[in-house]
Amino acid sequence: AQKVTQAQTEISVVEKEDVTLDCVYETRDTTYYLFWYKQPPSGELVFLIRRNSFDEQNEISGRYSWNFQKSTSSFNFTITASQVVDSAVYFCALSGGTYKYIFGTGTRLKVLA
Amino acid sequence: NAGVMQNPRHLVRRRGQEARLRCSPMKGHSHVYWYRQLPEEGLKFMVYLQKENIIDESGMPKERFSAEFPKEGPSILRIQQVVRGDSAAYFCASSPPQGVSTEAFFGQGTRLTVV
């Protein structure tokens, strides 16, 4: 069975703090894809990153970075120097070689000015 | 390059009415997926369609829900005789023929409220 767990329901930080959103997944597939999406208050889903199971390189994009560790089945997302505009719900998702995305329940991030 | 277009963005229906949600995939995309997001929950897969074919509807409720993706025009998710529990955000995603090897692009969603 495939599963994505985002244990942090809600996180509040003060602007400029760093914050890490945790994502733990379960799958028996050897080939799979992991994703992060942002859902701002306006409600749309904004694609942030896709990572396949053979690529364990960490990635940095501006203030965003992702740490993929197969050994712990985790794909964590860090925002450096958070800003109020980062306030959103963040979803981690898994696609196990099929067309179905398995989403976590999301982490609501509140960045306070 | 227009993204995945969903309309309407917001839809209010009384109990017992029908709801029709539309999704136009990105240009060149031939795969469409519908997901439902209940309040305070993640998205759950409902159905996967290609042009004129339902490939997998395992996530769709057995009754009242149907989906189509005709040769011409948008994909339609139809909910008959809506009930309060159908209130949710419905997201459509599309991907190119290569399918899951690339990311699915999501529309902005349709928020259905049943009163």
mmCIF file of N, CA and C in Angstrom, chain B residues 23-113:
data_model
loop_
_atom_site.group_PDB
_atom_site.id
_atom_site.type_symbol
_atom_site.label_atom_id
_atom_site.label_comp_id
_atom_site.label_asym_id
_atom_site.label_seq_id
_atom_site.Cartn_x
_atom_site.Cartn_y
_atom_site.Cartn_z
ATOM 1 N N CYS B 23 -13.568 20.851 -17.175
ATOM 2 C CA CYS B 23 -12.116 20.919 -17.146
ATOM 3 C C CYS B 23 -11.560 20.859 -18.554
ATOM 4 N N SER B 24 -10.832 21.901 -18.928
ATOM 5 C CA SER B 24 -10.136 21.903 -20.221
ATOM 6 C C SER B 24 -8.660 21.688 -19.948
ATOM 7 N N PRO B 25 -8.094 20.590 -20.438
ATOM 8 C CA PRO B 25 -6.688 20.308 -20.145
ATOM 9 C C PRO B 25 -5.774 21.275 -20.887
ATOM 10 N N MET B 26 -4.525 21.230 -20.500
ATOM 11 C CA MET B 26 -3.526 22.038 -21.200
ATOM 12 C C MET B 26 -3.431 21.561 -22.650
ATOM 13 N N LYS B 27 -3.023 22.463 -23.505
ATOM 14 C CA LYS B 27 -2.868 22.140 -24.916
ATOM 15 C C LYS B 27 -1.877 20.991 -25.063
ATOM 16 N N GLY B 28 -2.266 19.999 -25.843
ATOM 17 C CA GLY B 28 -1.379 18.859 -26.071
ATOM 18 C C GLY B 28 -1.515 17.750 -25.046
ATOM 19 N N HIS B 29 -2.270 18.012 -23.986
ATOM 20 C CA HIS B 29 -2.467 16.979 -22.965
ATOM 21 C C HIS B 29 -3.686 16.138 -23.294
ATOM 22 N N SER B 30 -3.523 14.829 -23.168
ATOM 23 C CA SER B 30 -4.623 13.933 -23.518
ATOM 24 C C SER B 30 -5.091 13.088 -22.340
ATOM 25 N N HIS B 31 -4.480 13.338 -21.168
ATOM 26 C CA HIS B 31 -4.860 12.591 -19.971
ATOM 27 C C HIS B 31 -5.451 13.573 -18.969
ATOM 28 N N VAL B 32 -6.580 13.213 -18.415
ATOM 29 C CA VAL B 32 -7.246 14.065 -17.430
ATOM 30 C C VAL B 32 -7.535 13.261 -16.178
ATOM 31 N N TYR B 33 -7.332 13.888 -15.043
ATOM 32 C CA TYR B 33 -7.565 13.253 -13.746
ATOM 33 C C TYR B 33 -8.431 14.186 -12.906
ATOM 34 N N TRP B 34 -9.349 13.593 -12.186
ATOM 35 C CA TRP B 34 -10.155 14.373 -11.249
ATOM 36 C C TRP B 34 -9.831 13.943 -9.818
ATOM 37 N N TYR B 35 -9.696 14.945 -8.957
ATOM 38 C CA TYR B 35 -9.437 14.715 -7.544
ATOM 39 C C TYR B 35 -10.446 15.503 -6.732
ATOM 40 N N ARG B 36 -10.715 15.016 -5.547
ATOM 41 C CA ARG B 36 -11.622 15.719 -4.637
ATOM 42 C C ARG B 36 -10.873 16.048 -3.342
ATOM 43 N N GLN B 37 -11.076 17.242 -2.867
ATOM 44 C CA GLN B 37 -10.481 17.669 -1.608
ATOM 45 C C GLN B 37 -11.599 18.054 -0.665
ATOM 46 N N LEU B 38 -11.815 17.196 0.321
ATOM 47 C CA LEU B 38 -12.781 17.524 1.353
ATOM 48 C C LEU B 38 -12.155 18.534 2.298
ATOM 49 N N PRO B 39 -12.965 19.287 3.023
ATOM 50 C CA PRO B 39 -12.426 20.317 3.920
ATOM 51 C C PRO B 39 -11.369 19.755 4.868
ATOM 52 N N GLU B 40 -10.268 20.441 4.969
ATOM 53 C CA GLU B 40 -9.174 20.088 5.879
ATOM 54 C C GLU B 40 -8.541 18.738 5.563
ATOM 55 N N GLU B 41 -8.658 18.296 4.328
ATOM 56 C CA GLU B 41 -8.041 17.021 3.949
ATOM 57 C C GLU B 41 -7.204 17.197 2.692
ATOM 58 N N GLY B 42 -6.409 16.172 2.416
ATOM 59 C CA GLY B 42 -5.646 16.165 1.168
ATOM 60 C C GLY B 42 -6.532 15.762 0.009
ATOM 61 N N LEU B 43 -5.952 15.790 -1.174
ATOM 62 C CA LEU B 43 -6.698 15.429 -2.371
ATOM 63 C C LEU B 43 -6.781 13.914 -2.506
ATOM 64 N N LYS B 44 -7.929 13.471 -2.971
ATOM 65 C CA LYS B 44 -8.134 12.034 -3.180
ATOM 66 C C LYS B 44 -8.489 11.801 -4.643
ATOM 67 N N PHE B 45 -7.825 10.832 -5.248
ATOM 68 C CA PHE B 45 -8.056 10.484 -6.649
ATOM 69 C C PHE B 45 -9.480 9.990 -6.848
ATOM 70 N N MET B 46 -10.097 10.454 -7.947
ATOM 71 C CA MET B 46 -11.437 9.982 -8.287
ATOM 72 C C MET B 46 -11.424 9.156 -9.570
ATOM 73 N N VAL B 47 -10.944 9.780 -10.665
ATOM 74 C CA VAL B 47 -11.086 9.125 -11.963
ATOM 75 C C VAL B 47 -9.991 9.618 -12.910
ATOM 76 N N TYR B 48 -9.635 8.708 -13.833
ATOM 77 C CA TYR B 48 -8.626 9.014 -14.842
ATOM 78 C C TYR B 48 -9.252 8.756 -16.211
ATOM 79 N N LEU B 49 -9.163 9.735 -17.083
ATOM 80 C CA LEU B 49 -9.758 9.597 -18.402
ATOM 81 C C LEU B 49 -8.759 9.968 -19.490
ATOM 82 N N GLN B 50 -8.906 9.303 -20.604
ATOM 83 C CA GLN B 50 -8.304 9.754 -21.847
ATOM 84 C C GLN B 50 -9.465 10.075 -22.787
ATOM 85 N N LYS B 51 -9.141 10.645 -23.908
ATOM 86 C CA LYS B 51 -10.205 11.034 -24.834
ATOM 87 C C LYS B 51 -11.163 9.863 -25.099
ATOM 88 N N GLU B 52 -12.406 10.071 -24.769
ATOM 89 C CA GLU B 52 -13.496 9.115 -25.009
ATOM 90 C C GLU B 52 -13.358 7.812 -24.220
ATOM 91 N N ASN B 53 -12.458 7.765 -23.286
ATOM 92 C CA ASN B 53 -12.279 6.540 -22.504
ATOM 93 C C ASN B 53 -12.119 6.835 -21.020
ATOM 94 N N ILE B 54 -12.789 6.053 -20.198
ATOM 95 C CA ILE B 54 -12.537 6.073 -18.768
ATOM 96 C C ILE B 54 -11.542 4.959 -18.490
ATOM 97 N N ILE B 55 -10.386 5.334 -17.977
ATOM 98 C CA ILE B 55 -9.333 4.354 -17.756
ATOM 99 C C ILE B 55 -9.446 3.749 -16.351
ATOM 100 N N ASP B 56 -9.739 4.585 -15.377
ATOM 101 C CA ASP B 56 -9.814 4.111 -14.005
ATOM 102 C C ASP B 56 -10.756 5.016 -13.236
ATOM 103 N N GLU B 57 -11.824 4.457 -12.751
ATOM 104 C CA GLU B 57 -12.772 5.240 -11.955
ATOM 105 C C GLU B 57 -12.884 4.663 -10.549
ATOM 106 N N SER B 58 -11.822 4.047 -10.098
ATOM 107 C CA SER B 58 -11.861 3.353 -8.812
ATOM 108 C C SER B 58 -12.085 4.275 -7.626
ATOM 109 N N GLY B 59 -11.783 5.556 -7.788
ATOM 110 C CA GLY B 59 -11.961 6.491 -6.691
ATOM 111 C C GLY B 59 -13.294 7.210 -6.709
ATOM 112 N N MET B 60 -14.110 6.892 -7.649
ATOM 113 C CA MET B 60 -15.416 7.574 -7.792
ATOM 114 C C MET B 60 -16.473 6.858 -6.975
ATOM 115 N N PRO B 61 -17.289 7.602 -6.272
ATOM 116 C CA PRO B 61 -18.447 6.967 -5.628
ATOM 117 C C PRO B 61 -19.277 6.238 -6.683
ATOM 118 N N LYS B 62 -19.824 5.132 -6.286
ATOM 119 C CA LYS B 62 -20.524 4.264 -7.255
ATOM 120 C C LYS B 62 -21.799 4.899 -7.774
ATOM 121 N N GLU B 63 -22.409 5.722 -6.982
ATOM 122 C CA GLU B 63 -23.692 6.305 -7.379
ATOM 123 C C GLU B 63 -23.571 7.812 -7.509
ATOM 124 N N ARG B 64 -24.337 8.350 -8.370
ATOM 125 C CA ARG B 64 -24.546 9.792 -8.578
ATOM 126 C C ARG B 64 -23.383 10.493 -9.287
ATOM 127 N N PHE B 65 -22.225 9.902 -9.311
ATOM 128 C CA PHE B 65 -21.053 10.547 -9.922
ATOM 129 C C PHE B 65 -20.748 9.895 -11.266
ATOM 130 N N SER B 66 -20.427 10.739 -12.247
ATOM 131 C CA SER B 66 -19.985 10.234 -13.539
ATOM 132 C C SER B 66 -19.021 11.228 -14.147
ATOM 133 N N ALA B 67 -18.189 10.738 -15.052
ATOM 134 C CA ALA B 67 -17.214 11.608 -15.708
ATOM 135 C C ALA B 67 -17.093 11.216 -17.165
ATOM 136 N N GLU B 68 -16.773 12.213 -17.984
ATOM 137 C CA GLU B 68 -16.555 11.951 -19.388
ATOM 138 C C GLU B 68 -15.500 12.899 -19.931
ATOM 139 N N PHE B 69 -14.896 12.477 -21.010
ATOM 140 C CA PHE B 69 -13.908 13.309 -21.706
ATOM 141 C C PHE B 69 -14.135 13.060 -23.181
ATOM 142 N N PRO B 70 -15.045 13.846 -23.777
ATOM 143 C CA PRO B 70 -15.424 13.579 -25.168
ATOM 144 C C PRO B 70 -14.317 13.934 -26.139
ATOM 145 N N LYS B 71 -14.504 13.503 -27.365
ATOM 146 C CA LYS B 71 -13.510 13.767 -28.402
ATOM 147 C C LYS B 71 -13.285 15.270 -28.575
ATOM 148 N N GLU B 72 -14.366 16.002 -28.507
ATOM 149 C CA GLU B 72 -14.272 17.454 -28.585
ATOM 150 C C GLU B 72 -14.811 18.045 -27.286
ATOM 151 N N GLY B 73 -14.167 19.075 -26.807
ATOM 152 C CA GLY B 73 -14.683 19.757 -25.640
ATOM 153 C C GLY B 73 -14.030 19.318 -24.346
ATOM 154 N N PRO B 74 -14.449 19.947 -23.268
ATOM 155 C CA PRO B 74 -13.807 19.690 -21.982
ATOM 156 C C PRO B 74 -14.230 18.368 -21.358
ATOM 157 N N SER B 75 -13.504 17.990 -20.342
ATOM 158 C CA SER B 75 -13.924 16.873 -19.506
ATOM 159 C C SER B 75 -15.004 17.379 -18.553
ATOM 160 N N ILE B 76 -15.974 16.551 -18.277
ATOM 161 C CA ILE B 76 -17.078 16.926 -17.402
ATOM 162 C C ILE B 76 -17.154 15.938 -16.240
ATOM 163 N N LEU B 77 -17.215 16.476 -15.038
ATOM 164 C CA LEU B 77 -17.536 15.669 -13.849
ATOM 165 C C LEU B 77 -18.956 16.043 -13.455
ATOM 166 N N ARG B 78 -19.810 15.051 -13.411
ATOM 167 C CA ARG B 78 -21.227 15.290 -13.163
ATOM 168 C C ARG B 78 -21.634 14.631 -11.855
ATOM 169 N N ILE B 79 -22.290 15.399 -11.018
ATOM 170 C CA ILE B 79 -22.786 14.865 -9.753
ATOM 171 C C ILE B 79 -24.299 15.072 -9.742
ATOM 172 N N GLN B 80 -25.004 13.979 -9.707
ATOM 173 C CA GLN B 80 -26.463 14.075 -9.699
ATOM 174 C C GLN B 80 -26.987 14.067 -8.266
ATOM 175 N N GLN B 81 -28.097 14.724 -8.069
ATOM 176 C CA GLN B 81 -28.785 14.725 -6.766
ATOM 177 C C GLN B 81 -27.795 14.993 -5.635
ATOM 178 N N VAL B 82 -27.159 16.131 -5.696
ATOM 179 C CA VAL B 82 -26.100 16.447 -4.737
ATOM 180 C C VAL B 82 -26.628 16.431 -3.311
ATOM 181 N N VAL B 83 -25.710 16.053 -2.414
ATOM 182 C CA VAL B 83 -25.985 16.062 -0.970
ATOM 183 C C VAL B 83 -24.926 16.918 -0.303
ATOM 184 N N ARG B 84 -25.174 17.274 0.958
ATOM 185 C CA ARG B 84 -24.248 18.175 1.670
ATOM 186 C C ARG B 84 -22.829 17.606 1.696
ATOM 187 N N GLY B 85 -22.713 16.304 1.770
ATOM 188 C CA GLY B 85 -21.388 15.682 1.833
ATOM 189 C C GLY B 85 -20.590 15.802 0.548
ATOM 190 N N ASP B 86 -21.235 16.259 -0.527
ATOM 191 C CA ASP B 86 -20.505 16.466 -1.786
ATOM 192 C C ASP B 86 -19.771 17.800 -1.793
ATOM 193 N N SER B 87 -20.042 18.635 -0.795
ATOM 194 C CA SER B 87 -19.366 19.932 -0.717
ATOM 195 C C SER B 87 -17.876 19.700 -0.578
ATOM 196 N N ALA B 88 -17.122 20.217 -1.513
ATOM 197 C CA ALA B 88 -15.682 19.978 -1.551
ATOM 198 C C ALA B 88 -15.090 20.821 -2.669
ATOM 199 N N ALA B 89 -13.755 20.788 -2.743
ATOM 200 C CA ALA B 89 -13.077 21.366 -3.905
ATOM 201 C C ALA B 89 -12.741 20.218 -4.850
ATOM 202 N N TYR B 90 -13.065 20.405 -6.097
ATOM 203 C CA TYR B 90 -12.798 19.377 -7.106
ATOM 204 C C TYR B 90 -11.725 19.906 -8.043
ATOM 205 N N PHE B 91 -10.635 19.163 -8.095
ATOM 206 C CA PHE B 91 -9.510 19.578 -8.924
ATOM 207 C C PHE B 91 -9.367 18.656 -10.123
ATOM 208 N N CYS B 92 -9.043 19.264 -11.224
ATOM 209 C CA CYS B 92 -8.748 18.529 -12.434
ATOM 210 C C CYS B 92 -7.260 18.691 -12.710
ATOM 211 N N ALA B 93 -6.640 17.660 -13.215
ATOM 212 C CA ALA B 93 -5.237 17.729 -13.618
ATOM 213 C C ALA B 93 -5.108 17.109 -14.997
ATOM 214 N N SER B 94 -4.095 17.537 -15.713
ATOM 215 C CA SER B 94 -3.848 16.927 -17.013
ATOM 216 C C SER B 94 -2.371 16.651 -17.183
ATOM 217 N N SER B 95 -2.072 15.708 -18.046
ATOM 218 C CA SER B 95 -0.677 15.402 -18.339
ATOM 219 C C SER B 95 -0.571 15.021 -19.808
ATOM 220 N N PRO B 96 0.631 15.129 -20.340
ATOM 221 C CA PRO B 96 0.825 14.782 -21.747
ATOM 222 C C PRO B 96 0.747 13.280 -21.950
ATOM 223 N N PRO B 97 0.802 12.831 -23.188
ATOM 224 C CA PRO B 97 0.676 11.395 -23.465
ATOM 225 C C PRO B 97 1.680 10.533 -22.722
ATOM 226 N N GLN B 98 2.828 11.121 -22.335
ATOM 227 C CA GLN B 98 3.804 10.320 -21.596
ATOM 228 C C GLN B 98 3.283 9.939 -20.222
ATOM 229 N N GLY B 99 2.219 10.589 -19.787
ATOM 230 C CA GLY B 99 1.555 10.191 -18.556
ATOM 231 C C GLY B 99 2.342 10.546 -17.311
ATOM 232 N N VAL B 100 2.506 9.580 -16.442
ATOM 233 C CA VAL B 100 2.964 9.872 -15.096
ATOM 234 C C VAL B 100 4.450 10.229 -15.044
ATOM 235 N N SER B 101 5.172 10.031 -16.117
ATOM 236 C CA SER B 101 6.594 10.340 -16.075
ATOM 237 C C SER B 101 6.838 11.844 -16.003
ATOM 238 N N THR B 102 5.824 12.588 -16.263
ATOM 239 C CA THR B 102 5.933 14.035 -16.061
ATOM 240 C C THR B 102 4.891 14.433 -15.023
ATOM 241 N N GLU B 103 5.036 15.625 -14.488
ATOM 242 C CA GLU B 103 4.092 16.007 -13.457
ATOM 243 C C GLU B 103 2.734 16.340 -14.065
ATOM 244 N N ALA B 104 1.718 16.112 -13.266
ATOM 245 C CA ALA B 104 0.378 16.513 -13.662
ATOM 246 C C ALA B 104 0.200 17.981 -13.293
ATOM 247 N N PHE B 105 -0.420 18.718 -14.163
ATOM 248 C CA PHE B 105 -0.673 20.125 -13.915
ATOM 249 C C PHE B 105 -2.121 20.276 -13.456
ATOM 250 N N PHE B 106 -2.286 20.929 -12.342
ATOM 251 C CA PHE B 106 -3.612 21.064 -11.760
ATOM 252 C C PHE B 106 -4.257 22.383 -12.147
ATOM 253 N N GLY B 107 -5.570 22.324 -12.274
ATOM 254 C CA GLY B 107 -6.352 23.535 -12.445
ATOM 255 C C GLY B 107 -6.566 24.213 -11.105
ATOM 256 N N GLN B 108 -7.311 25.291 -11.136
ATOM 257 C CA GLN B 108 -7.523 26.065 -9.919
ATOM 258 C C GLN B 108 -8.626 25.501 -9.044
ATOM 259 N N GLY B 109 -9.321 24.498 -9.564
ATOM 260 C CA GLY B 109 -10.336 23.844 -8.752
ATOM 261 C C GLY B 109 -11.704 24.491 -8.883
ATOM 262 N N THR B 110 -12.712 23.688 -8.614
ATOM 263 C CA THR B 110 -14.090 24.174 -8.503
ATOM 264 C C THR B 110 -14.551 23.875 -7.095
ATOM 265 N N ARG B 111 -14.975 24.917 -6.399
ATOM 266 C CA ARG B 111 -15.468 24.734 -5.047
ATOM 267 C C ARG B 111 -16.974 24.601 -5.071
ATOM 268 N N LEU B 112 -17.424 23.402 -4.753
ATOM 269 C CA LEU B 112 -18.850 23.100 -4.758
ATOM 270 C C LEU B 112 -19.386 23.223 -3.347
ATOM 271 N N THR B 113 -20.429 24.000 -3.217
ATOM 272 C CA THR B 113 -21.121 24.131 -1.934
ATOM 273 C C THR B 113 -22.547 23.678 -2.123
#
